[in-house]
Amino acid sequence: MNFSEERKYFGHISQVFDVKEFTYLGGRAKGIRAVEVKNGSGLEFTVIADKGMDIGSLSYKNLNFSFMTCSGLSAPEFYDKDGAEWLRSFTGGFLTTCGLSNIGAACVDNGQELGVHGRIANTPAFDFGVSTDIVDGAPEVTIKGKLSEAVIFNENLLVSREIKSRYKEPSFTITDITENMGCRTVPFMHLFHFNFGYPFLTEKTEIIIPVKKTEPKNERAAEGISSWNKTHEPIDAYEEMVYYHTLKRDENGITLVAIYSHEHNMGALLEFNTDSLDHFIEWKNLGTGEYVIGLEPANAKVAGRAAARAENDLKFLKSGEIDVAKIKVSFFEGAEELSK
C-alpha cells in the first residue's frame, strides 16, 4: 500500500510519521531544544539542536542502539574546554560530532591550547528549523541548522547541517557543509563519533569493516589487534583500544562499514565518501558500565592537532573554501542484508 492509499486511514500524519519539537525541562539538560523523529519503519531518534545537532537516543524496532555516558545529557553551559574536561559533558548518544579546531587528544599547537575533541558538540544551532513534506509520494522530514565556531583573530567556520529521513525507510542522512567565512587559512578537523551501546551491543556483536590495513593507536591497542572486530563481556577497569583502519572503497570513493548483532539479528551500516572523510577510527571500550563501540569517519587521526600537523596530516580550509561531508546511516534486520 502506497502512502496516498494509506492516507485514507488516518486523520493526522503524526499517526504514521511523527516529528515532535520539544525542550528538556530538568537537571543538566534543562533548556535544551530537541526533535524526536519516528519515521514509521521502527526507527526512532532524537536530534539535539543545542548540542551540535547531534543524535541522542536512537532505537530500531524497540531495540536501543545508542550509548549514554554516566554524565547523561548536559546543556552547553556545562562544557569545559580545558584538557580532558570535555568528558564531563560528553553525552555519547548515538552521534557526537568532534572538531572543528581539534579532534582527539588535548594538545598545544602553535601556541594554542586545545581541549579534547573541540567545541562543536557543545554548540547550539541557529537558523534551526524542521519541516515535513511529501517528496516523491511519501513523507520526508528535513532538519536544518547552522553551527558557528568563530573567534576574532582566528577561525571563522560555519557548518550548515541537514538531517533527512523518509517514511518507512530505516535510515537517515547527515550532510555537513563547512565553509571558512574568515579571511585566514585555518586548520579544519572533523569527526563523526557514532556510539553503539547495549542492548544492541553485547559479546555477540561483530564489527564488519572492508579493511585494507589496520594500525593500532598504541601498545595497548596492539595487544588486541587480532580481535579488533570482536566483542566480549564487560571487564572492570578496562583500558580502551583505538584502531586506525584504511578502508577499501569503490571507484567513486564510497565505502560502507557495518556492525551486526548475532544475538538480536540486527545491524547498522555507515556509508560515506572517503574524499572528505579519509580516516576511519574504531573506539573499542568494553568496560563495565562504559560498554561502547565507536565507529568514527574523520579527516584525521585522534592524537590531536599538534600530532596531525607534525605528521603532515592536518587539513586546512582557505578563505571561502567549502568542505562537504555526507553520511548515510541505515538499520536492518537479518544477516542476509550484509551480503548485498
mmCIF file of C-alpha atoms in Angstrom:
data_model
loop_
_atom_site.group_PDB
_atom_site.id
_atom_site.type_symbol
_atom_site.label_atom_id
_atom_site.label_comp_id
_atom_site.label_asym_id
_atom_site.label_seq_id
_atom_site.Cartn_x
_atom_site.Cartn_y
_atom_site.Cartn_z
ATOM 1 C CA MET A 1 0.000 0.000 0.000
ATOM 2 C CA ASN A 2 1.480 3.355 -1.005
ATOM 3 C CA PHE A 3 1.198 6.478 1.105
ATOM 4 C CA SER A 4 -1.626 8.027 -0.902
ATOM 5 C CA GLU A 5 -3.715 4.921 -0.200
ATOM 6 C CA GLU A 6 -2.714 4.857 3.466
ATOM 7 C CA ARG A 7 -3.826 8.472 3.784
ATOM 8 C CA LYS A 8 -7.444 7.267 3.851
ATOM 9 C CA TYR A 9 -6.863 5.546 7.205
ATOM 10 C CA PHE A 10 -5.699 8.396 9.446
ATOM 11 C CA GLY A 11 -6.627 11.919 10.382
ATOM 12 C CA HIS A 12 -3.148 13.375 11.034
ATOM 13 C CA ILE A 13 0.217 12.368 9.615
ATOM 14 C CA SER A 14 1.636 12.017 13.138
ATOM 15 C CA GLN A 15 -0.170 8.669 13.417
ATOM 16 C CA VAL A 16 2.355 7.162 10.993
ATOM 17 C CA PHE A 17 5.200 9.702 10.733
ATOM 18 C CA ASP A 18 5.683 11.575 13.993
ATOM 19 C CA VAL A 19 8.037 14.541 14.338
ATOM 20 C CA LYS A 20 7.978 16.415 17.660
ATOM 21 C CA GLU A 21 9.922 19.507 18.711
ATOM 22 C CA PHE A 22 10.398 19.842 22.462
ATOM 23 C CA THR A 23 12.569 21.321 25.213
ATOM 24 C CA TYR A 24 14.061 19.424 28.150
ATOM 25 C CA LEU A 25 12.842 20.763 31.481
ATOM 26 C CA GLY A 26 15.028 19.352 34.241
ATOM 27 C CA GLY A 27 18.528 18.641 35.510
ATOM 28 C CA ARG A 28 21.668 19.329 33.490
ATOM 29 C CA ALA A 29 19.616 19.025 30.294
ATOM 30 C CA LYS A 30 17.272 21.885 31.234
ATOM 31 C CA GLY A 31 16.548 24.232 28.330
ATOM 32 C CA ILE A 32 17.956 22.039 25.545
ATOM 33 C CA ARG A 33 15.935 22.117 22.322
ATOM 34 C CA ALA A 34 15.417 18.808 20.548
ATOM 35 C CA VAL A 35 13.438 16.986 17.866
ATOM 36 C CA GLU A 36 12.137 13.436 18.109
ATOM 37 C CA VAL A 37 11.542 11.512 14.888
ATOM 38 C CA LYS A 38 9.523 8.300 14.493
ATOM 39 C CA ASN A 39 9.507 7.596 10.769
ATOM 40 C CA GLY A 40 7.221 4.558 10.541
ATOM 41 C CA SER A 41 9.959 1.999 9.858
ATOM 42 C CA GLY A 42 10.644 1.200 13.505
ATOM 43 C CA LEU A 43 13.415 3.818 13.569
ATOM 44 C CA GLU A 44 13.211 6.428 16.330
ATOM 45 C CA PHE A 45 15.876 9.045 17.059
ATOM 46 C CA THR A 46 16.336 12.404 18.767
ATOM 47 C CA VAL A 47 18.253 15.349 17.281
ATOM 48 C CA ILE A 48 19.709 17.629 19.963
ATOM 49 C CA ALA A 49 19.549 21.148 18.497
ATOM 50 C CA ASP A 50 21.631 22.738 21.238
ATOM 51 C CA LYS A 51 24.364 20.097 21.233
ATOM 52 C CA GLY A 52 25.762 20.448 17.721
ATOM 53 C CA MET A 53 22.587 18.971 16.193
ATOM 54 C CA ASP A 54 23.926 15.593 17.271
ATOM 55 C CA ILE A 55 21.801 12.500 17.837
ATOM 56 C CA GLY A 56 20.992 11.428 21.379
ATOM 57 C CA SER A 57 18.834 8.364 21.840
ATOM 58 C CA LEU A 58 18.251 6.024 18.890
ATOM 59 C CA SER A 59 16.364 2.754 18.617
ATOM 60 C CA TYR A 60 15.267 0.467 15.812
ATOM 61 C CA LYS A 61 12.282 -1.860 16.266
ATOM 62 C CA ASN A 62 12.335 -1.106 20.008
ATOM 63 C CA LEU A 63 15.998 -2.086 20.377
ATOM 64 C CA ASN A 64 18.284 0.642 21.712
ATOM 65 C CA PHE A 65 21.440 1.139 19.636
ATOM 66 C CA SER A 66 22.934 4.197 21.354
ATOM 67 C CA PHE A 67 25.358 4.574 24.263
ATOM 68 C CA MET A 68 24.783 7.100 27.034
ATOM 69 C CA THR A 69 27.619 8.038 29.377
ATOM 70 C CA CYS A 70 27.168 8.372 33.136
ATOM 71 C CA SER A 71 27.171 12.162 32.618
ATOM 72 C CA GLY A 72 23.865 11.999 30.780
ATOM 73 C CA LEU A 73 22.646 14.846 28.598
ATOM 74 C CA SER A 74 24.268 18.123 29.640
ATOM 75 C CA ALA A 75 23.460 21.600 28.350
ATOM 76 C CA PRO A 76 26.230 23.587 26.622
ATOM 77 C CA GLU A 77 26.875 25.754 29.697
ATOM 78 C CA PHE A 78 28.404 22.717 31.432
ATOM 79 C CA TYR A 79 31.103 22.426 28.761
ATOM 80 C CA ASP A 80 34.689 22.982 29.934
ATOM 81 C CA LYS A 81 37.334 23.172 27.221
ATOM 82 C CA ASP A 82 40.375 22.568 29.468
ATOM 83 C CA GLY A 83 42.290 19.356 28.955
ATOM 84 C CA ALA A 84 40.036 16.316 29.184
ATOM 85 C CA GLU A 85 37.193 18.180 30.938
ATOM 86 C CA TRP A 86 35.197 17.722 27.705
ATOM 87 C CA LEU A 87 34.442 14.241 29.019
ATOM 88 C CA ARG A 88 32.279 15.716 31.801
ATOM 89 C CA SER A 89 29.787 16.951 29.208
ATOM 90 C CA PHE A 90 30.234 14.022 26.817
ATOM 91 C CA THR A 91 26.745 12.559 26.482
ATOM 92 C CA GLY A 92 27.746 9.909 23.980
ATOM 93 C CA GLY A 93 24.348 9.391 22.414
ATOM 94 C CA PHE A 94 24.258 7.806 19.000
ATOM 95 C CA LEU A 95 26.334 10.614 17.464
ATOM 96 C CA THR A 96 28.730 13.162 18.908
ATOM 97 C CA THR A 97 30.415 15.415 16.347
ATOM 98 C CA CYS A 98 34.002 16.400 17.149
ATOM 99 C CA GLY A 99 36.050 19.370 15.914
ATOM 100 C CA LEU A 100 36.334 21.801 14.291
ATOM 101 C CA SER A 101 39.688 23.066 15.548
ATOM 102 C CA ASN A 102 40.737 19.814 17.193
ATOM 103 C CA ILE A 103 39.780 16.159 17.351
ATOM 104 C CA GLY A 104 41.192 13.627 19.746
ATOM 105 C CA ALA A 105 43.706 14.375 22.476
ATOM 106 C CA ALA A 106 44.164 17.730 24.155
ATOM 107 C CA CYS A 107 47.343 19.437 22.976
ATOM 108 C CA VAL A 108 49.148 22.697 22.374
ATOM 109 C CA ASP A 109 49.516 23.515 18.689
ATOM 110 C CA ASN A 110 51.358 26.634 17.514
ATOM 111 C CA GLY A 111 50.923 28.099 20.982
ATOM 112 C CA GLN A 112 47.155 27.476 21.072
ATOM 113 C CA GLU A 113 45.760 25.290 23.872
ATOM 114 C CA LEU A 114 43.215 22.818 22.521
ATOM 115 C CA GLY A 115 40.917 20.600 24.598
ATOM 116 C CA VAL A 116 39.752 17.078 23.835
ATOM 117 C CA HIS A 117 37.603 16.804 20.685
ATOM 118 C CA GLY A 118 36.910 20.521 20.305
ATOM 119 C CA ARG A 119 33.844 22.701 20.861
ATOM 120 C CA ILE A 120 31.346 21.860 18.127
ATOM 121 C CA ALA A 121 29.415 19.190 20.083
ATOM 122 C CA ASN A 122 28.555 21.817 22.688
ATOM 123 C CA THR A 123 27.490 24.490 20.197
ATOM 124 C CA PRO A 124 23.789 25.437 19.928
ATOM 125 C CA ALA A 125 22.375 25.616 16.414
ATOM 126 C CA PHE A 126 20.900 28.809 14.985
ATOM 127 C CA ASP A 127 18.594 29.241 11.973
ATOM 128 C CA PHE A 128 17.258 25.916 13.208
ATOM 129 C CA GLY A 129 14.153 24.530 11.554
ATOM 130 C CA VAL A 130 12.138 21.367 10.975
ATOM 131 C CA SER A 131 9.862 20.631 8.034
ATOM 132 C CA THR A 132 7.858 17.601 6.936
ATOM 133 C CA ASP A 133 6.961 17.458 3.250
ATOM 134 C CA ILE A 134 5.627 14.952 0.746
ATOM 135 C CA VAL A 135 8.555 14.152 -1.531
ATOM 136 C CA ASP A 136 8.186 11.656 -4.393
ATOM 137 C CA GLY A 137 4.905 10.473 -2.942
ATOM 138 C CA ALA A 138 5.999 9.893 0.681
ATOM 139 C CA PRO A 139 6.654 11.982 3.823
ATOM 140 C CA GLU A 140 10.182 13.188 4.444
ATOM 141 C CA VAL A 141 11.478 15.174 7.405
ATOM 142 C CA THR A 142 14.270 17.713 6.964
ATOM 143 C CA ILE A 143 16.038 19.132 9.999
ATOM 144 C CA LYS A 144 18.350 22.074 9.277
ATOM 145 C CA GLY A 145 20.548 24.343 11.306
ATOM 146 C CA LYS A 146 23.838 26.228 11.406
ATOM 147 C CA LEU A 147 26.750 25.905 13.805
ATOM 148 C CA SER A 148 29.401 28.581 14.146
ATOM 149 C CA GLU A 149 32.921 28.215 15.509
ATOM 150 C CA ALA A 150 34.464 31.663 15.361
ATOM 151 C CA VAL A 151 36.783 33.950 17.306
ATOM 152 C CA ILE A 152 38.426 37.260 16.457
ATOM 153 C CA PHE A 153 41.975 36.918 15.096
ATOM 154 C CA ASN A 154 41.491 33.209 14.340
ATOM 155 C CA GLU A 155 38.986 30.746 12.834
ATOM 156 C CA ASN A 156 35.572 31.645 11.464
ATOM 157 C CA LEU A 157 33.989 28.351 10.411
ATOM 158 C CA LEU A 158 30.304 27.802 9.668
ATOM 159 C CA VAL A 159 28.668 24.370 9.464
ATOM 160 C CA SER A 160 25.319 24.032 7.727
ATOM 161 C CA ARG A 161 23.930 20.685 8.867
ATOM 162 C CA GLU A 162 20.980 18.907 7.270
ATOM 163 C CA ILE A 163 19.426 15.655 8.507
ATOM 164 C CA LYS A 164 16.848 13.880 6.340
ATOM 165 C CA SER A 165 14.723 10.786 6.923
ATOM 166 C CA ARG A 166 11.909 9.295 4.805
ATOM 167 C CA TYR A 167 8.748 7.447 5.706
ATOM 168 C CA LYS A 168 9.196 3.697 6.270
ATOM 169 C CA GLU A 169 12.898 3.837 5.334
ATOM 170 C CA PRO A 170 15.066 2.701 8.283
ATOM 171 C CA SER A 171 17.748 5.288 7.599
ATOM 172 C CA PHE A 172 18.742 8.926 7.711
ATOM 173 C CA THR A 173 21.388 11.055 6.026
ATOM 174 C CA ILE A 174 23.559 13.748 7.567
ATOM 175 C CA THR A 175 25.131 16.396 5.348
ATOM 176 C CA ASP A 176 27.627 18.878 6.789
ATOM 177 C CA ILE A 177 28.696 21.788 4.610
ATOM 178 C CA THR A 178 31.550 23.588 6.333
ATOM 179 C CA GLU A 179 32.660 26.961 4.984
ATOM 180 C CA ASN A 180 35.577 29.147 6.009
ATOM 181 C CA MET A 181 33.837 32.512 6.423
ATOM 182 C CA GLY A 182 37.015 34.272 7.534
ATOM 183 C CA CYS A 183 39.955 35.790 5.704
ATOM 184 C CA ARG A 184 42.578 33.365 7.058
ATOM 185 C CA THR A 185 43.512 29.818 6.105
ATOM 186 C CA VAL A 186 42.781 27.762 9.225
ATOM 187 C CA PRO A 187 43.073 24.158 10.426
ATOM 188 C CA PHE A 188 39.951 22.057 9.967
ATOM 189 C CA MET A 189 39.342 18.816 11.851
ATOM 190 C CA HIS A 190 36.088 16.858 11.621
ATOM 191 C CA LEU A 191 34.984 13.558 13.151
ATOM 192 C CA PHE A 192 31.619 11.768 13.381
ATOM 193 C CA HIS A 193 31.664 9.807 16.659
ATOM 194 C CA PHE A 194 28.946 7.126 16.232
ATOM 195 C CA ASN A 195 28.461 5.257 19.512
ATOM 196 C CA PHE A 196 26.881 1.798 19.739
ATOM 197 C CA GLY A 197 25.690 0.528 23.107
ATOM 198 C CA TYR A 198 23.671 -2.079 24.979
ATOM 199 C CA PRO A 199 21.370 -3.927 24.434
ATOM 200 C CA PHE A 200 22.324 -3.867 20.745
ATOM 201 C CA LEU A 201 25.971 -4.182 21.765
ATOM 202 C CA THR A 202 26.835 -7.419 23.564
ATOM 203 C CA GLU A 203 29.543 -10.070 23.362
ATOM 204 C CA LYS A 204 27.650 -11.399 20.321
ATOM 205 C CA THR A 205 28.110 -8.235 18.258
ATOM 206 C CA GLU A 206 30.557 -8.179 15.335
ATOM 207 C CA ILE A 207 32.245 -5.244 13.586
ATOM 208 C CA ILE A 208 32.430 -5.646 9.800
ATOM 209 C CA ILE A 209 34.772 -3.255 8.000
ATOM 210 C CA PRO A 210 36.340 -3.527 4.497
ATOM 211 C CA VAL A 211 39.876 -3.131 5.780
ATOM 212 C CA LYS A 212 42.997 -2.703 3.647
ATOM 213 C CA LYS A 213 45.229 -2.013 6.643
ATOM 214 C CA THR A 214 44.772 -1.675 10.408
ATOM 215 C CA GLU A 215 47.081 0.324 12.671
ATOM 216 C CA PRO A 216 46.820 0.257 16.484
ATOM 217 C CA LYS A 217 46.986 3.662 18.153
ATOM 218 C CA ASN A 218 49.315 2.445 20.903
ATOM 219 C CA GLU A 219 50.766 -0.625 22.601
ATOM 220 C CA ARG A 220 47.512 -1.295 24.432
ATOM 221 C CA ALA A 221 45.598 -1.497 21.134
ATOM 222 C CA ALA A 222 48.356 -3.651 19.632
ATOM 223 C CA GLU A 223 47.668 -6.276 22.309
ATOM 224 C CA GLY A 224 44.175 -6.851 20.900
ATOM 225 C CA ILE A 225 44.727 -6.248 17.208
ATOM 226 C CA SER A 226 43.941 -9.861 16.230
ATOM 227 C CA SER A 227 40.399 -9.421 17.572
ATOM 228 C CA TRP A 228 39.691 -5.788 16.666
ATOM 229 C CA ASN A 229 36.373 -6.854 15.107
ATOM 230 C CA LYS A 230 35.147 -8.906 18.082
ATOM 231 C CA THR A 231 33.426 -8.000 21.337
ATOM 232 C CA HIS A 232 33.278 -9.671 24.736
ATOM 233 C CA GLU A 233 31.605 -9.313 28.116
ATOM 234 C CA PRO A 234 32.263 -6.117 30.142
ATOM 235 C CA ILE A 235 35.567 -6.051 32.023
ATOM 236 C CA ASP A 236 36.248 -3.986 35.158
ATOM 237 C CA ALA A 237 38.731 -1.116 34.743
ATOM 238 C CA TYR A 238 39.020 -1.813 31.012
ATOM 239 C CA GLU A 239 41.562 0.297 29.147
ATOM 240 C CA GLU A 240 40.233 1.459 25.796
ATOM 241 C CA MET A 241 41.668 0.325 22.470
ATOM 242 C CA VAL A 242 41.739 2.529 19.372
ATOM 243 C CA TYR A 243 42.419 1.387 15.797
ATOM 244 C CA TYR A 244 43.027 3.319 12.596
ATOM 245 C CA HIS A 245 41.569 1.457 9.616
ATOM 246 C CA THR A 246 42.447 2.163 5.994
ATOM 247 C CA LEU A 247 39.300 1.234 4.073
ATOM 248 C CA LYS A 248 38.575 -0.229 0.687
ATOM 249 C CA ARG A 249 36.312 1.979 -1.422
ATOM 250 C CA ASP A 250 34.607 1.954 -4.811
ATOM 251 C CA GLU A 251 35.557 3.971 -7.903
ATOM 252 C CA ASN A 252 33.606 6.943 -6.536
ATOM 253 C CA GLY A 253 35.374 6.921 -3.186
ATOM 254 C CA ILE A 254 32.350 5.474 -1.353
ATOM 255 C CA THR A 255 32.826 2.939 1.444
ATOM 256 C CA LEU A 256 30.475 1.010 3.690
ATOM 257 C CA VAL A 257 31.068 -0.289 7.220
ATOM 258 C CA ALA A 258 28.740 -2.375 9.377
ATOM 259 C CA ILE A 259 28.137 -3.561 12.896
ATOM 260 C CA TYR A 260 25.903 -6.582 13.469
ATOM 261 C CA SER A 261 24.309 -8.241 16.496
ATOM 262 C CA HIS A 262 24.090 -12.012 16.106
ATOM 263 C CA GLU A 263 22.016 -12.053 19.286
ATOM 264 C CA HIS A 264 19.337 -9.676 18.007
ATOM 265 C CA ASN A 265 19.749 -10.360 14.278
ATOM 266 C CA MET A 266 20.005 -6.621 13.635
ATOM 267 C CA GLY A 267 22.668 -4.275 12.414
ATOM 268 C CA ALA A 268 23.633 -0.829 11.190
ATOM 269 C CA LEU A 269 25.505 0.450 8.139
ATOM 270 C CA LEU A 270 27.535 3.627 7.679
ATOM 271 C CA GLU A 271 28.012 4.770 4.088
ATOM 272 C CA PHE A 272 30.242 7.763 3.332
ATOM 273 C CA ASN A 273 32.643 9.325 0.850
ATOM 274 C CA THR A 274 36.304 8.994 1.751
ATOM 275 C CA ASP A 275 37.280 12.064 -0.280
ATOM 276 C CA SER A 276 36.265 14.260 2.655
ATOM 277 C CA LEU A 277 36.412 11.684 5.452
ATOM 278 C CA ASP A 278 39.659 9.943 4.594
ATOM 279 C CA HIS A 279 40.271 8.364 8.017
ATOM 280 C CA PHE A 280 38.294 5.785 9.950
ATOM 281 C CA ILE A 281 38.720 5.176 13.669
ATOM 282 C CA GLU A 282 37.398 2.345 15.806
ATOM 283 C CA TRP A 283 36.985 3.037 19.517
ATOM 284 C CA LYS A 284 36.710 -0.205 21.489
ATOM 285 C CA ASN A 285 35.792 0.453 25.101
ATOM 286 C CA LEU A 286 34.217 -2.657 26.605
ATOM 287 C CA GLY A 287 34.442 -1.715 30.268
ATOM 288 C CA THR A 288 31.903 -2.372 32.989
ATOM 289 C CA GLY A 289 29.382 0.475 32.883
ATOM 290 C CA GLU A 290 31.281 2.018 29.964
ATOM 291 C CA TYR A 291 30.430 -0.551 27.309
ATOM 292 C CA VAL A 292 30.594 1.021 23.857
ATOM 293 C CA ILE A 293 31.949 0.641 20.350
ATOM 294 C CA GLY A 294 32.670 3.849 18.454
ATOM 295 C CA LEU A 295 32.773 3.836 14.644
ATOM 296 C CA GLU A 296 34.187 7.155 13.510
ATOM 297 C CA PRO A 297 34.609 8.568 9.993
ATOM 298 C CA ALA A 298 37.009 11.502 10.205
ATOM 299 C CA ASN A 299 39.528 13.643 8.338
ATOM 300 C CA ALA A 300 42.450 12.955 10.711
ATOM 301 C CA LYS A 301 43.613 10.619 13.452
ATOM 302 C CA VAL A 302 42.736 11.266 17.096
ATOM 303 C CA ALA A 303 46.149 12.096 18.533
ATOM 304 C CA GLY A 304 45.323 15.811 18.486
ATOM 305 C CA ARG A 305 46.062 18.682 16.132
ATOM 306 C CA ALA A 306 49.725 19.048 17.031
ATOM 307 C CA ALA A 307 50.369 15.419 16.101
ATOM 308 C CA ALA A 308 48.385 15.782 12.866
ATOM 309 C CA ARG A 309 50.466 18.811 11.923
ATOM 310 C CA ALA A 310 53.717 17.002 12.736
ATOM 311 C CA GLU A 311 52.646 14.052 10.554
ATOM 312 C CA ASN A 312 51.635 16.386 7.704
ATOM 313 C CA ASP A 313 48.095 15.050 8.066
ATOM 314 C CA LEU A 314 46.343 18.255 9.141
ATOM 315 C CA LYS A 315 43.627 19.606 6.823
ATOM 316 C CA PHE A 316 43.114 23.327 6.190
ATOM 317 C CA LEU A 317 40.335 25.443 4.739
ATOM 318 C CA LYS A 318 41.248 28.565 2.804
ATOM 319 C CA SER A 319 39.126 31.695 2.962
ATOM 320 C CA GLY A 320 35.823 30.921 1.239
ATOM 321 C CA GLU A 321 36.648 27.223 0.833
ATOM 322 C CA ILE A 322 33.927 24.628 1.443
ATOM 323 C CA ASP A 323 34.083 21.029 2.667
ATOM 324 C CA VAL A 324 31.111 18.683 2.164
ATOM 325 C CA ALA A 325 30.771 15.546 4.296
ATOM 326 C CA LYS A 326 27.788 13.239 3.865
ATOM 327 C CA ILE A 327 26.951 10.064 5.752
ATOM 328 C CA LYS A 328 24.008 7.715 5.349
ATOM 329 C CA VAL A 329 23.138 5.586 8.380
ATOM 330 C CA SER A 330 20.887 2.569 7.773
ATOM 331 C CA PHE A 331 19.462 -0.132 10.012
ATOM 332 C CA PHE A 332 18.478 -3.638 9.024
ATOM 333 C CA GLU A 333 17.170 -6.966 10.282
ATOM 334 C CA GLY A 334 18.615 -10.252 9.021
ATOM 335 C CA ALA A 335 22.177 -11.302 8.232
ATOM 336 C CA GLU A 336 21.321 -11.614 4.535
ATOM 337 C CA GLU A 337 21.479 -7.814 4.279
ATOM 338 C CA LEU A 338 25.232 -7.999 4.861
ATOM 339 C CA SER A 339 25.778 -9.836 1.568
ATOM 340 C CA LYS A 340 24.068 -7.237 -0.593
#
